[in-house]
Amino acid sequence: MTEERKQRLEQAIALRQNNLTVILENVHDSRNVSAVMRTCDAIGIKEIFILNTDIGLHKVWGRKSSGSAWKWLTIHQFTDVATCVNVVKERYDKLFATHLASNAISVYDINFTER
């Protein structure tokens, strides 16, 4: 590996978002998971959590449709909601969930930077 490539990799690692992750719950279409993986890789998220309570675990995520994003992400898989949430709460300060309801708070109204 050239010194220039090594420096670029170290810089990319230093810019990762260590305080942000994504939990995907029961996403049936693996191409949608791959799209999220590409986005996470692009913005520097280092790990994602995949929760499957009704479709079972997958052996491989995104090998064909995520570009090479799967190589740079740590993918955690769970079949139990409580276990997944507990692991995420141990690693991250806040946990947000989406809910499609008329009285839901818009994602644009949330301050993700405050502690």
mmCIF file of C-alpha atoms in Angstrom:
data_model
loop_
_atom_site.group_PDB
_atom_site.id
_atom_site.type_symbol
_atom_site.label_atom_id
_atom_site.label_comp_id
_atom_site.label_asym_id
_atom_site.label_seq_id
_atom_site.Cartn_x
_atom_site.Cartn_y
_atom_site.Cartn_z
ATOM 1 C CA MET A 1 0.000 0.000 0.000
ATOM 2 C CA THR A 2 1.342 3.400 -0.916
ATOM 3 C CA GLU A 3 1.824 6.043 1.748
ATOM 4 C CA GLU A 4 -0.702 8.286 -0.004
ATOM 5 C CA ARG A 5 -3.379 5.571 0.060
ATOM 6 C CA LYS A 6 -2.635 4.837 3.702
ATOM 7 C CA GLN A 7 -3.079 8.525 4.569
ATOM 8 C CA ARG A 8 -6.389 8.686 2.677
ATOM 9 C CA LEU A 9 -7.695 5.648 4.550
ATOM 10 C CA GLU A 10 -6.603 7.072 7.902
ATOM 11 C CA GLN A 11 -8.285 10.379 7.077
ATOM 12 C CA ALA A 12 -11.528 8.622 6.118
ATOM 13 C CA ILE A 13 -11.485 6.656 9.374
ATOM 14 C CA ALA A 14 -10.868 9.824 11.389
ATOM 15 C CA LEU A 15 -13.930 11.477 9.810
ATOM 16 C CA ARG A 16 -16.330 8.654 10.659
ATOM 17 C CA GLN A 17 -19.511 9.409 12.597
ATOM 18 C CA ASN A 18 -18.898 7.433 15.775
ATOM 19 C CA ASN A 19 -22.041 8.756 17.448
ATOM 20 C CA LEU A 20 -24.569 7.843 14.753
ATOM 21 C CA THR A 21 -25.997 4.544 13.568
ATOM 22 C CA VAL A 22 -29.085 3.092 11.913
ATOM 23 C CA ILE A 23 -31.425 0.290 12.947
ATOM 24 C CA LEU A 24 -33.385 -1.346 10.139
ATOM 25 C CA GLU A 25 -36.403 -3.373 11.223
ATOM 26 C CA ASN A 26 -37.926 -6.094 9.050
ATOM 27 C CA VAL A 27 -36.787 -4.708 5.718
ATOM 28 C CA HIS A 28 -37.841 -7.444 3.314
ATOM 29 C CA ASP A 29 -36.129 -6.179 0.167
ATOM 30 C CA SER A 30 -32.376 -6.646 0.456
ATOM 31 C CA ARG A 31 -31.849 -3.930 -2.176
ATOM 32 C CA ASN A 32 -33.325 -1.405 0.262
ATOM 33 C CA VAL A 33 -30.871 -2.582 2.908
ATOM 34 C CA SER A 34 -28.078 -2.168 0.375
ATOM 35 C CA ALA A 35 -29.211 1.384 -0.396
ATOM 36 C CA VAL A 36 -29.094 2.250 3.308
ATOM 37 C CA MET A 37 -25.657 0.639 3.539
ATOM 38 C CA ARG A 38 -24.370 2.828 0.695
ATOM 39 C CA THR A 39 -25.769 5.942 2.374
ATOM 40 C CA CYS A 40 -24.271 4.998 5.746
ATOM 41 C CA ASP A 41 -20.887 4.414 4.165
ATOM 42 C CA ALA A 42 -21.085 7.729 2.300
ATOM 43 C CA ILE A 43 -21.768 9.769 5.451
ATOM 44 C CA GLY A 44 -19.315 7.916 7.658
ATOM 45 C CA ILE A 45 -21.540 5.664 9.743
ATOM 46 C CA LYS A 46 -19.421 2.703 10.801
ATOM 47 C CA GLU A 47 -22.007 0.162 11.935
ATOM 48 C CA ILE A 48 -25.636 -0.672 11.301
ATOM 49 C CA PHE A 49 -28.098 -2.853 13.147
ATOM 50 C CA ILE A 50 -30.513 -5.104 11.287
ATOM 51 C CA LEU A 51 -33.495 -6.369 13.263
ATOM 52 C CA ASN A 52 -35.487 -9.200 11.716
ATOM 53 C CA THR A 53 -38.364 -10.437 13.838
ATOM 54 C CA ASP A 54 -40.362 -11.999 11.033
ATOM 55 C CA ILE A 55 -38.058 -12.785 8.102
ATOM 56 C CA GLY A 56 -35.072 -14.498 9.720
ATOM 57 C CA LEU A 57 -31.377 -13.714 9.523
ATOM 58 C CA HIS A 58 -29.504 -13.274 6.269
ATOM 59 C CA LYS A 59 -26.063 -14.721 5.761
ATOM 60 C CA VAL A 60 -24.910 -11.952 3.460
ATOM 61 C CA TRP A 61 -26.170 -8.378 3.093
ATOM 62 C CA GLY A 62 -25.380 -6.188 0.133
ATOM 63 C CA ARG A 63 -22.661 -8.169 -1.584
ATOM 64 C CA LYS A 64 -24.223 -7.672 -5.001
ATOM 65 C CA SER A 65 -25.986 -4.329 -4.754
ATOM 66 C CA SER A 66 -24.215 -2.196 -2.151
ATOM 67 C CA GLY A 67 -21.121 -1.462 -4.172
ATOM 68 C CA SER A 68 -18.387 -2.123 -1.664
ATOM 69 C CA ALA A 69 -20.166 -0.477 1.285
ATOM 70 C CA TRP A 70 -20.543 -3.808 3.077
ATOM 71 C CA LYS A 71 -16.737 -4.027 3.331
ATOM 72 C CA TRP A 72 -16.550 -0.840 5.414
ATOM 73 C CA LEU A 73 -19.526 -1.389 7.715
ATOM 74 C CA THR A 74 -19.961 -3.592 10.736
ATOM 75 C CA ILE A 75 -23.360 -5.234 10.424
ATOM 76 C CA HIS A 76 -25.083 -6.500 13.561
ATOM 77 C CA GLN A 77 -28.119 -8.769 13.156
ATOM 78 C CA PHE A 78 -30.807 -9.466 15.751
ATOM 79 C CA THR A 79 -34.063 -11.390 15.927
ATOM 80 C CA ASP A 80 -35.198 -9.890 19.247
ATOM 81 C CA VAL A 81 -36.207 -6.230 19.672
ATOM 82 C CA ALA A 82 -35.175 -5.944 23.331
ATOM 83 C CA THR A 83 -31.713 -7.372 22.703
ATOM 84 C CA CYS A 84 -31.125 -5.050 19.758
ATOM 85 C CA VAL A 85 -32.304 -1.967 21.660
ATOM 86 C CA ASN A 86 -30.191 -2.850 24.699
ATOM 87 C CA VAL A 87 -27.040 -3.206 22.595
ATOM 88 C CA VAL A 88 -27.703 0.100 20.829
ATOM 89 C CA LYS A 89 -28.407 1.898 24.128
ATOM 90 C CA GLU A 90 -25.083 0.648 25.520
ATOM 91 C CA ARG A 91 -23.216 2.228 22.582
ATOM 92 C CA TYR A 92 -25.189 5.388 21.806
ATOM 93 C CA ASP A 93 -26.552 8.276 23.893
ATOM 94 C CA LYS A 94 -29.933 8.656 22.206
ATOM 95 C CA LEU A 95 -32.338 6.446 20.353
ATOM 96 C CA PHE A 96 -34.906 7.826 17.894
ATOM 97 C CA ALA A 97 -37.609 5.857 16.110
ATOM 98 C CA THR A 98 -39.738 6.656 13.107
ATOM 99 C CA HIS A 99 -43.505 6.414 13.239
ATOM 100 C CA LEU A 100 -45.837 7.289 10.401
ATOM 101 C CA ALA A 101 -48.669 9.075 12.190
ATOM 102 C CA SER A 102 -50.405 12.412 11.735
ATOM 103 C CA ASN A 103 -49.125 13.646 15.123
ATOM 104 C CA ALA A 104 -45.526 12.446 14.675
ATOM 105 C CA ILE A 105 -42.669 14.939 15.036
ATOM 106 C CA SER A 106 -40.967 15.703 11.737
ATOM 107 C CA VAL A 107 -37.409 14.476 11.383
ATOM 108 C CA TYR A 108 -36.542 18.031 10.307
ATOM 109 C CA ASP A 109 -37.634 19.390 13.705
ATOM 110 C CA ILE A 110 -35.268 17.193 15.732
ATOM 111 C CA ASN A 111 -31.899 18.477 16.923
ATOM 112 C CA PHE A 112 -29.635 15.463 16.532
ATOM 113 C CA THR A 113 -26.577 17.326 17.814
ATOM 114 C CA GLU A 114 -27.717 18.054 21.369
ATOM 115 C CA ARG A 115 -26.840 15.712 24.207
#
